[in-house]
Amino acid sequence: MSDSAPSATSGPAPEATAPAGATRPIRFVHQGAVRTVSGLPATTTVLGWLREDQRLTGTKEGCNEGDCGACTVLVGELDAAGALRFKPVNSCIQWLPALDGKALVTVEDLGGNHPVQQAMVACHGSQCGFCTPGIVMSLVGTGERCAEHCAGSGQAPSRAQIADDLSGNLCRCTGYRPILDAGAQALADPATLPRLATPALAEQLRTLQADAPLHLPGDGALAPPFHAPRTLDELAALREAFPEATLLAGCTDIGLWLNKQFRRFEGVIALGAVPELQAIEVVDGALHIGAGASLQAAWDALAQHWPASTEMGRRFASRPVREAGTLGGNIANGSPIGDGAPVLMALDATLRLRLGQSTRSVPLDRFYLGYMKNALQPGEFIEAITVPLPQPGDLLRAWKLSKRFDCDISALACGLHLRLDGERVAEARFAFGGLAATVARARQAEAAVTGQPWTEGTARAAMAALTQDYQPLTDLRASAGHRQRTAANLLWRLWLETRPVDPLPANTTTVWEAA
Amino acid sequence: MNRPAEPLMAQAATQAQMGQARPHESAHLHVAGAAPYTDDLPEPAGTLHAALGLSPLAHGRITAIDLDRLQAQPGVVAVLTALDIPGPNDCGAIVHDDPILAELSRGPDGALDGTVRHVGQPVFAVIARTRESARRAAALAPQVLTITPLPAVLGALDAHAQQQYVVPPMHLVRGDAPAALAQAAQITEGRFSLGGQEQFYLEGQISLAVPQEDGGMQVLCSTQHPSEMQHAVAHALSVAAHRVQVSCRRMGGGFGGKESQSAQFACVAAVAAARLKRPVKLRPDRDDDFMVTGRRHPFEFDWRVAHDDAGRITAAEVNMVSNAGHSADLSAPVMTRALCHVDNAYWLPHLAAHGHCAKTHTQSNTAFRGFGGPQGALAIEMVIDDIARRLGRDALDVRRANFYGTESNNVTPYGQVVRDNQIGPLVAQLAAECAYAERRASIAAFNAASPVLKKGLALTPVKFGIAFNVAHFNQAGALVHVYTDGSVLVNHGGTEMGQGLNTKVAQVVAHTLGIPFERVRCSATDTAKIANTSATAASTGSDLNGKAAEDAARQIRARLAAFVAGRLGGRAEAVRFAEGHATAEGGQTMAWAELVQAAYIARVQLWSDGHYATPGLHWNRDTLQGEPFQYFAYGAACSEVIVDTLTGEHRVLRADLLHDVGTSLNPAIDIGQVEGAYIQGLGWLTMEELWWQPMDGSKNAGRLMTHAPSTYKIPTANDVPAVFNTRLYGQPNAADTIGKSKAVGEPPLLLAFSAFLAIRDAISAAGGHRLNPPLRAPATPEAVLDALQAVGAGQP
């Protein structure tokens, strides 16, 4: 991606404030028609609008924090190439303006006889039925994606893929087996599924693209001003003008600030309408990931170059959260645990930060200054993340430990990166989350191996040194002692898997790979 | 013969309705988002919304509440405290120690004096025009409450040490265990810590109270116990029960969490609605639901057991301490069931089992699928596991050596004979089908060659007593209406929470009347239709309500038979009802709709009530002796797991379940219950950890920190074993139950013991099978690594 001024997207010139008269309603396609919504706070959730405004109660609220999936809906949008794609969304933590220019599909829109609905009945996939609409929507989303990707080939999703796509849909009754059966049955031939992505809908969305960028004026602290710039330059100008405004990407965390913490927002600048921020490309031997790229897209790209990070991507979050959340948001959020940062830090990622028209680069391992504090200046934002591509001798492992395999906040997450020069460790970057106030490198452990022959003794020295690197805390996810010992044990696992003689394959070292 | 057009009948299967694997009656609505739950029902005009202000402290004295500040918040209409409750401030199910809102009094000088008993206890209710404004105002609780902290106890053993109990200790004694232990050659001792479990019904607690004429109140409530809600609301409003109507069409899951604990929400909504003369809805946010309500009781066990060299137990002394939380709720009956299941499938000649319900400053624990049974039974499974390892024997052999007999050694410690004992043949069938012995050997070979990962295997039995331990709860009522078009409406006292009760009851009625299932519809449970219902609990829903509905349907059938005999000749008792027709003794038939129409014209009563009382039950709650159960349900499961000795992570690779549901009323629904229970039990024992911030002086001291699905993790689709075989055992119930079926709700939850003990087996393998791994539940990675280190593994 480039710093030069873009772009094909036209819009008002960047200005310090929303241009007078630029306010317009939120517009999106729903049930075949363009819906026009105005007069509601920008923080109105899609779920709230459906259930309270529209009295469409098929979509359920189970947790109000994007963790149970009962509120799953599908959102269709045109991608960079103009193709219409649908993604599952947790409607309880998605705000209505995020639908602007998109299409919303809920369980009511399937008609009751969609193959997924029929299979769920036939396979006894519902008991209490409360999670069922969300599960149906997730399965329909999988079918839509498969129909899109497997066009022609008609390839059905594997049972494992279906289970992964359902990892954000909790069911307390069935034990899931009949739901997986229903998915396998309904999606056996994706090419025959009724499609949500129709040419007519795509045409409607193209029409909406002519709308001016969305600016909502706001009405007090409960209805903050909302801006959805279309270009990087407009974003930079808005951000500089309103440094106190909250930058909103996927709303997977900020949604909780509202729903659970009742935080008030001075203003909101949404990133979702800036296509430049979503670009992912390889330039000069490095992978550049726009800060607004979804976790799903970003991690798919990362795993393509660094396959060892694949499992972390699966475990990062549920599919809807991975589709909504962004890598930039994950980095900027600065959770001490955040699953992205340890891996990216181990890979020596750098951030491109932008303030107004100027940019600067900051290595990720110098970005976090303290608990939930980072190096961003007022008005500055993350534009992109740059990750070096593998060099000869590079070895990466990326692991997380948590109570549950899927979408659980890590007790510990790590990226362990070695560059071997023959049997000698030329360079080591070990980064851990969950062990300190920020994600941080294990400098002592790195020092213990750097320049040393990669031997059992070196590995043990690193494990011993690790105790000097962190003083973890005890909390609901794990005790301090457990974090310490498993961090060391993961270095041991690294040794077992990468030792020069008789390295162990992953299916003998982790239960997730074992059969 | 002229038959009226009956399209529904033509397409329907016309054989016997009981035993059919038909979909849940609401499945087509579930998948379309068209099955309304309480929050989906249209709100009456003017509905207000309530939110609860929660205590930020675990224990303390309330000295002031800044009500003016709350009242001044945007959208707020009223703020209520305990002082605003017309009747007694209590919604306790049995013991009257459960305040609706925190106890509060005003002294002569106007000063407030109150008590809070746990972090999250509701102190006040904010009623506002929107749910969001109510929630925002209620969230000011920490700022508006002035509370003087008092010492708090969170752990059951700490409360036990102080002898703080919600009810007096209970003792189940047979023979002379202490004397037998004193003389025993072999003694095995141990202890075990077992965590609680959040129900995590997907639909949270909710009540909508709508004022009616003349002081009446209608409450639409997600509850397993409409009658108890009726009484709790009547009590709180200080009105007679006939002024209160509670109804529930369906719940989005209950699992015991909506048996007694829906009362607090029903009462607050009703009190507010009565006071404001407006409909009031109370739907707590998920986090508040966790903070206010209780769960499955955590238990602490210790034991001393005498046995012979084959592992046969001769005497056992078992101490149990449950964490009851701040009030009694259902803790006493939960402990009773724990004591009555400490035998599980085993003959214990001498037993002294002691139950203590510790009082702590936490949420009040309550019913959860199994109701103490799982806790009691897991204790003895741990004991047997310990004995087997100590003796170097296969745990399955030791289990078999201890099974109840059929002719002798067949009396439970509470004095009930184990009739129709199926455990031996059932376990033998499963062991053969799942190739237990062969896999035991192949796992040993795997472990010998695998330095990091270890596999484990366990096969465990289940025997579970069916009936409420309180005899008089074992009754039910039903109302069957046959309308003149031949359609049938059924109301019964049970509630639908996903378990398929309405489907099964409709099958029973269709079967009894010999008509297609599609003719029959079950509707909402309503206290104005069926009086004095028992909770839908203790797995008894189909047993009780199926029989009551059958009784009603049989009365209608008898009247119709008499009518048919009068019309067509022959004896009334010879009239057959099947395939949508009545067939007279002489072979002449009448189609159902035609018959109903003719009978109506002839002024035959086409509706009936029905009642059922389970026969033969008696129970002495002082001596813990009697015949508390109508029969036992049996089952067994074999689980194979793999454990990472470096991280404690683990996964179930394969599970084989064989479960006894008698003659199934609906095999599809029953398999769903069995599998769902196994996965739910798996969650309880392996990942669902409840964690309270210790009383460390921090601002979160005493707070449940795992209070939402972001922090409290129930199984996902990826936690289902890759190989998952479930079979129904298929022997008819020897007891006279509806269609010879057996209850299925709770017993299969215990099948998950096999997964926990398989993890323990894998840990034991890592330690060379020398020591009994001190594995606590849930077996989180941390708990597993602790146990691994205790047996000398887990450190490279």
Short mmCIF file of N, CA and C in Angstrom, two decimals, chain B residues 699-771:
data_model
loop_
_atom_site.label_atom_id
_atom_site.label_comp_id
_atom_site.label_asym_id
_atom_site.label_seq_id
_atom_site.Cartn_x
_atom_site.Cartn_y
_atom_site.Cartn_z
N LYS B 699 -10.58 -4.31 44.90
CA LYS B 699 -11.95 -3.83 44.67
C LYS B 699 -12.85 -4.96 44.18
N ASN B 700 -12.26 -6.00 43.65
CA ASN B 700 -13.05 -7.13 43.17
C ASN B 700 -13.19 -8.26 44.19
N ALA B 701 -12.71 -8.04 45.40
CA ALA B 701 -12.72 -9.12 46.39
C ALA B 701 -14.10 -9.75 46.50
N GLY B 702 -14.14 -11.06 46.41
CA GLY B 702 -15.41 -11.78 46.57
C GLY B 702 -16.24 -11.83 45.31
N ARG B 703 -15.75 -11.24 44.23
CA ARG B 703 -16.54 -11.15 43.00
C ARG B 703 -16.28 -12.38 42.13
N LEU B 704 -17.35 -12.92 41.59
CA LEU B 704 -17.22 -13.98 40.60
C LEU B 704 -16.65 -13.36 39.33
N MET B 705 -15.45 -13.75 38.95
CA MET B 705 -14.77 -13.11 37.81
C MET B 705 -15.06 -13.83 36.49
N THR B 706 -15.64 -15.00 36.58
CA THR B 706 -16.03 -15.73 35.36
C THR B 706 -17.55 -15.60 35.23
N HIS B 707 -17.98 -14.43 34.75
CA HIS B 707 -19.41 -14.11 34.83
C HIS B 707 -20.03 -13.82 33.48
N ALA B 708 -19.50 -14.41 32.44
CA ALA B 708 -20.04 -14.21 31.10
C ALA B 708 -19.35 -15.24 30.21
N PRO B 709 -19.89 -15.48 29.00
CA PRO B 709 -19.24 -16.48 28.17
C PRO B 709 -17.83 -16.09 27.70
N SER B 710 -17.47 -14.82 27.86
CA SER B 710 -16.10 -14.43 27.54
C SER B 710 -15.11 -15.03 28.52
N THR B 711 -15.56 -15.29 29.73
CA THR B 711 -14.65 -15.78 30.76
C THR B 711 -15.05 -17.16 31.29
N TYR B 712 -16.30 -17.54 31.09
CA TYR B 712 -16.78 -18.85 31.54
C TYR B 712 -17.03 -19.67 30.30
N LYS B 713 -16.27 -20.73 30.12
CA LYS B 713 -16.22 -21.38 28.83
C LYS B 713 -16.96 -22.72 28.84
N ILE B 714 -18.06 -22.77 28.09
CA ILE B 714 -18.77 -24.03 27.92
C ILE B 714 -18.32 -24.65 26.59
N PRO B 715 -18.54 -25.94 26.41
CA PRO B 715 -18.03 -26.59 25.19
C PRO B 715 -18.56 -25.96 23.90
N THR B 716 -17.74 -26.03 22.87
CA THR B 716 -18.15 -25.63 21.52
C THR B 716 -18.18 -26.87 20.63
N ALA B 717 -18.54 -26.63 19.37
CA ALA B 717 -18.64 -27.74 18.42
C ALA B 717 -17.30 -28.46 18.26
N ASN B 718 -16.20 -27.76 18.50
CA ASN B 718 -14.89 -28.40 18.37
C ASN B 718 -14.55 -29.31 19.55
N ASP B 719 -15.35 -29.27 20.59
CA ASP B 719 -15.08 -30.12 21.76
C ASP B 719 -15.82 -31.45 21.68
N VAL B 720 -16.60 -31.64 20.63
CA VAL B 720 -17.29 -32.92 20.46
C VAL B 720 -16.27 -33.98 20.04
N PRO B 721 -16.28 -35.13 20.68
CA PRO B 721 -15.32 -36.16 20.28
C PRO B 721 -15.44 -36.51 18.79
N ALA B 722 -14.31 -36.70 18.15
CA ALA B 722 -14.33 -37.02 16.72
C ALA B 722 -15.09 -38.32 16.48
N VAL B 723 -14.92 -39.26 17.38
CA VAL B 723 -15.69 -40.51 17.31
C VAL B 723 -16.67 -40.48 18.48
N PHE B 724 -17.94 -40.49 18.18
CA PHE B 724 -18.96 -40.26 19.21
C PHE B 724 -20.12 -41.21 18.91
N ASN B 725 -20.14 -42.33 19.60
CA ASN B 725 -21.15 -43.37 19.36
C ASN B 725 -22.15 -43.39 20.51
N THR B 726 -23.40 -43.24 20.19
CA THR B 726 -24.44 -43.23 21.22
C THR B 726 -25.49 -44.27 20.88
N ARG B 727 -25.80 -45.11 21.86
CA ARG B 727 -26.84 -46.11 21.64
C ARG B 727 -27.80 -46.14 22.83
N LEU B 728 -29.03 -46.49 22.52
CA LEU B 728 -30.02 -46.69 23.58
C LEU B 728 -30.07 -48.17 23.91
N TYR B 729 -30.24 -48.47 25.19
CA TYR B 729 -30.10 -49.86 25.68
C TYR B 729 -31.28 -50.73 25.27
N GLY B 730 -32.50 -50.18 25.34
CA GLY B 730 -33.62 -50.87 24.70
C GLY B 730 -34.42 -51.85 25.52
N GLN B 731 -34.11 -52.02 26.80
CA GLN B 731 -34.93 -52.90 27.65
C GLN B 731 -36.13 -52.11 28.18
N PRO B 732 -37.34 -52.67 28.08
CA PRO B 732 -38.49 -51.94 28.65
C PRO B 732 -38.34 -51.76 30.15
N ASN B 733 -38.86 -50.67 30.66
CA ASN B 733 -38.85 -50.43 32.09
C ASN B 733 -39.70 -51.50 32.79
N ALA B 734 -39.17 -52.10 33.84
CA ALA B 734 -39.95 -53.08 34.60
C ALA B 734 -41.05 -52.41 35.40
N ALA B 735 -40.86 -51.16 35.71
CA ALA B 735 -41.89 -50.42 36.45
C ALA B 735 -42.98 -49.97 35.48
N ASP B 736 -44.16 -49.69 36.03
CA ASP B 736 -45.29 -49.29 35.18
C ASP B 736 -45.18 -47.79 34.90
N THR B 737 -44.40 -47.46 33.90
CA THR B 737 -44.24 -46.06 33.52
C THR B 737 -44.90 -45.84 32.17
N ILE B 738 -44.94 -44.62 31.75
CA ILE B 738 -45.61 -44.30 30.49
C ILE B 738 -44.88 -44.99 29.33
N GLY B 739 -45.58 -45.89 28.70
CA GLY B 739 -45.02 -46.64 27.58
C GLY B 739 -43.80 -47.47 27.93
N LYS B 740 -43.62 -47.78 29.20
CA LYS B 740 -42.45 -48.55 29.68
C LYS B 740 -41.14 -47.79 29.44
N SER B 741 -41.26 -46.47 29.37
CA SER B 741 -40.06 -45.66 29.14
C SER B 741 -39.39 -45.35 30.47
N LYS B 742 -38.20 -44.78 30.38
CA LYS B 742 -37.51 -44.28 31.56
C LYS B 742 -37.14 -42.81 31.36
N ALA B 743 -37.03 -42.14 32.48
CA ALA B 743 -36.62 -40.74 32.47
C ALA B 743 -35.22 -40.62 31.90
N VAL B 744 -34.96 -39.48 31.22
CA VAL B 744 -33.68 -39.38 30.52
C VAL B 744 -32.98 -38.03 30.74
N GLY B 745 -33.63 -37.10 31.39
CA GLY B 745 -33.03 -35.76 31.49
C GLY B 745 -31.69 -35.73 32.18
N GLU B 746 -31.65 -36.26 33.39
CA GLU B 746 -30.44 -36.11 34.19
C GLU B 746 -29.43 -37.25 34.12
N PRO B 747 -29.90 -38.51 34.13
CA PRO B 747 -28.92 -39.60 34.32
C PRO B 747 -27.72 -39.56 33.37
N PRO B 748 -27.92 -39.26 32.06
CA PRO B 748 -26.74 -39.35 31.19
C PRO B 748 -25.69 -38.28 31.45
N LEU B 749 -26.01 -37.26 32.24
CA LEU B 749 -24.95 -36.29 32.57
C LEU B 749 -23.78 -37.00 33.23
N LEU B 750 -24.10 -38.07 33.97
CA LEU B 750 -23.05 -38.79 34.71
C LEU B 750 -22.14 -39.60 33.79
N LEU B 751 -22.55 -39.75 32.54
CA LEU B 751 -21.69 -40.47 31.60
C LEU B 751 -20.35 -39.77 31.39
N ALA B 752 -20.35 -38.47 31.65
CA ALA B 752 -19.12 -37.70 31.45
C ALA B 752 -18.04 -38.01 32.49
N PHE B 753 -18.42 -38.73 33.55
CA PHE B 753 -17.38 -39.17 34.50
C PHE B 753 -16.25 -39.88 33.76
N SER B 754 -16.64 -40.62 32.72
CA SER B 754 -15.64 -41.42 32.01
C SER B 754 -14.56 -40.54 31.40
N ALA B 755 -14.92 -39.35 30.95
CA ALA B 755 -13.92 -38.46 30.36
C ALA B 755 -12.97 -37.95 31.44
N PHE B 756 -13.54 -37.56 32.58
CA PHE B 756 -12.70 -37.06 33.67
C PHE B 756 -11.73 -38.14 34.15
N LEU B 757 -12.26 -39.35 34.33
CA LEU B 757 -11.40 -40.42 34.83
C LEU B 757 -10.43 -40.92 33.77
N ALA B 758 -10.76 -40.74 32.51
CA ALA B 758 -9.80 -41.05 31.46
C ALA B 758 -8.62 -40.07 31.49
N ILE B 759 -8.94 -38.80 31.76
CA ILE B 759 -7.85 -37.82 31.92
C ILE B 759 -6.97 -38.23 33.10
N ARG B 760 -7.62 -38.65 34.16
CA ARG B 760 -6.86 -39.07 35.34
C ARG B 760 -6.00 -40.30 35.00
N ASP B 761 -6.55 -41.16 34.16
CA ASP B 761 -5.79 -42.34 33.74
C ASP B 761 -4.57 -41.93 32.92
N ALA B 762 -4.74 -40.95 32.06
CA ALA B 762 -3.60 -40.50 31.25
C ALA B 762 -2.52 -39.87 32.13
N ILE B 763 -2.95 -39.10 33.11
CA ILE B 763 -1.98 -38.49 34.04
C ILE B 763 -1.26 -39.59 34.79
N SER B 764 -2.02 -40.57 35.22
CA SER B 764 -1.43 -41.70 35.94
C SER B 764 -0.40 -42.41 35.07
N ALA B 765 -0.73 -42.54 33.78
CA ALA B 765 0.22 -43.19 32.87
C ALA B 765 1.52 -42.40 32.79
N ALA B 766 1.39 -41.07 32.77
CA ALA B 766 2.61 -40.24 32.71
C ALA B 766 3.49 -40.47 33.93
N GLY B 767 2.86 -40.80 35.03
CA GLY B 767 3.61 -41.06 36.26
C GLY B 767 3.92 -42.54 36.45
N GLY B 768 3.72 -43.34 35.43
CA GLY B 768 4.03 -44.76 35.54
C GLY B 768 3.02 -45.53 36.37
N HIS B 769 1.84 -45.01 36.52
CA HIS B 769 0.76 -45.68 37.28
C HIS B 769 1.18 -46.03 38.70
N ARG B 770 2.03 -45.21 39.28
CA ARG B 770 2.46 -45.50 40.65
C ARG B 770 1.59 -44.81 41.70
N LEU B 771 1.10 -43.63 41.34
CA LEU B 771 0.39 -42.82 42.35
C LEU B 771 -1.00 -42.45 41.84
#
